[in-house]
Amino acid sequence: AVVSTQSTGAEMDNSRIVESHRSSYDPEKGWCVFVYNLPASTNNETMYQLFSKFGAINTVKPVVDKDNNCKGFGFVHMLNYDDACRSIQSLDGHQFAGKALQVRFKNSKK
């Protein structure tokens, strides 16, 4: 469990990072958060608006088909571990466009 709520910016307090989350960290991009159950109309701006209130975002990437419709999932790279954790806690199960979002660290088992 994360006990500290203080953010230290770009520095990482490795003692607070859950071991299973480490595989979702990319030193160049940040913490990769997987989002499932997105509506077909989802685009970069939609994903940015969903996640930006939790902290600094490096990239957002809805996975789209040849017609540029979202396939129902995407990825967000957040710069700070605590921000990524907060976004998952807040958005997992959140009703968005009539569907309950599934939000978790990429590669983590639920």
PDB file of N, CA, C and O in Angstrom, residues 27 31 36 41 53 62 75 83 88 93 97 105:
ATOM      1  N   PRO A  27      11.853   4.316 -18.928  1.00  0.00           N
ATOM      2  CA  PRO A  27      12.625   5.511 -18.534  1.00  0.00           C
ATOM      3  C   PRO A  27      12.441   6.701 -19.479  1.00  0.00           C
ATOM      4  O   PRO A  27      12.590   7.840 -19.075  1.00  0.00           O
ATOM      5  N   TRP A  31       5.302   5.996 -16.736  1.00  0.00           N
ATOM      6  CA  TRP A  31       4.495   4.859 -16.264  1.00  0.00           C
ATOM      7  C   TRP A  31       3.349   4.614 -17.225  1.00  0.00           C
ATOM      8  O   TRP A  31       2.522   5.490 -17.454  1.00  0.00           O
ATOM      9  N   TYR A  36      -9.180   0.305 -20.835  1.00  0.00           N
ATOM     10  CA  TYR A  36     -10.051  -0.538 -21.650  1.00  0.00           C
ATOM     11  C   TYR A  36     -11.505  -0.091 -21.481  1.00  0.00           C
ATOM     12  O   TYR A  36     -11.855   0.475 -20.453  1.00  0.00           O
ATOM     13  N   SER A  41     -15.439   6.755 -30.256  1.00  0.00           N
ATOM     14  CA  SER A  41     -15.147   8.168 -30.559  1.00  0.00           C
ATOM     15  C   SER A  41     -13.919   8.706 -29.825  1.00  0.00           C
ATOM     16  O   SER A  41     -13.529   9.853 -30.024  1.00  0.00           O
ATOM     17  N   LYS A  53      -6.054  15.603 -15.091  1.00  0.00           N
ATOM     18  CA  LYS A  53      -6.330  16.124 -13.743  1.00  0.00           C
ATOM     19  C   LYS A  53      -5.536  15.381 -12.658  1.00  0.00           C
ATOM     20  O   LYS A  53      -5.482  15.818 -11.533  1.00  0.00           O
ATOM     21  N   PRO A  62      -4.784   6.319 -27.961  1.00  0.00           N
ATOM     22  CA  PRO A  62      -5.901   5.398 -28.178  1.00  0.00           C
ATOM     23  C   PRO A  62      -5.538   4.511 -29.374  1.00  0.00           C
ATOM     24  O   PRO A  62      -4.979   4.984 -30.353  1.00  0.00           O
ATOM     25  N   PHE A  75      -3.472   3.604 -24.259  1.00  0.00           N
ATOM     26  CA  PHE A  75      -2.398   3.696 -23.271  1.00  0.00           C
ATOM     27  C   PHE A  75      -2.111   5.155 -22.935  1.00  0.00           C
ATOM     28  O   PHE A  75      -2.187   6.019 -23.792  1.00  0.00           O
ATOM     29  N   ASP A  83       0.944   9.785  -9.420  1.00  0.00           N
ATOM     30  CA  ASP A  83      -0.127  10.292 -10.284  1.00  0.00           C
ATOM     31  C   ASP A  83      -0.778   9.137 -11.042  1.00  0.00           C
ATOM     32  O   ASP A  83      -2.005   9.084 -11.178  1.00  0.00           O
ATOM     33  N   ILE A  88      -5.481   5.487 -11.698  1.00  0.00           N
ATOM     34  CA  ILE A  88      -6.045   4.131 -11.714  1.00  0.00           C
ATOM     35  C   ILE A  88      -7.113   3.992 -10.631  1.00  0.00           C
ATOM     36  O   ILE A  88      -8.219   3.503 -10.885  1.00  0.00           O
ATOM     37  N   GLY A  93     -13.367   1.536 -13.154  1.00  0.00           N
ATOM     38  CA  GLY A  93     -14.775   1.392 -12.798  1.00  0.00           C
ATOM     39  C   GLY A  93     -15.602   2.648 -13.051  1.00  0.00           C
ATOM     40  O   GLY A  93     -16.820   2.627 -12.932  1.00  0.00           O
ATOM     41  N   ALA A  97     -19.138   7.447 -21.020  1.00  0.00           N
ATOM     42  CA  ALA A  97     -19.933   7.189 -22.233  1.00  0.00           C
ATOM     43  C   ALA A  97     -20.708   5.880 -22.119  1.00  0.00           C
ATOM     44  O   ALA A  97     -20.776   5.089 -23.054  1.00  0.00           O
ATOM     45  N   PHE A 105      -2.168  -0.611 -14.446  1.00  0.00           N
ATOM     46  CA  PHE A 105      -0.812  -0.553 -14.997  1.00  0.00           C
ATOM     47  C   PHE A 105      -0.702  -1.599 -16.092  1.00  0.00           C
ATOM     48  O   PHE A 105      -1.219  -2.709 -15.968  1.00  0.00           O
TER      49      PHE A 105
END
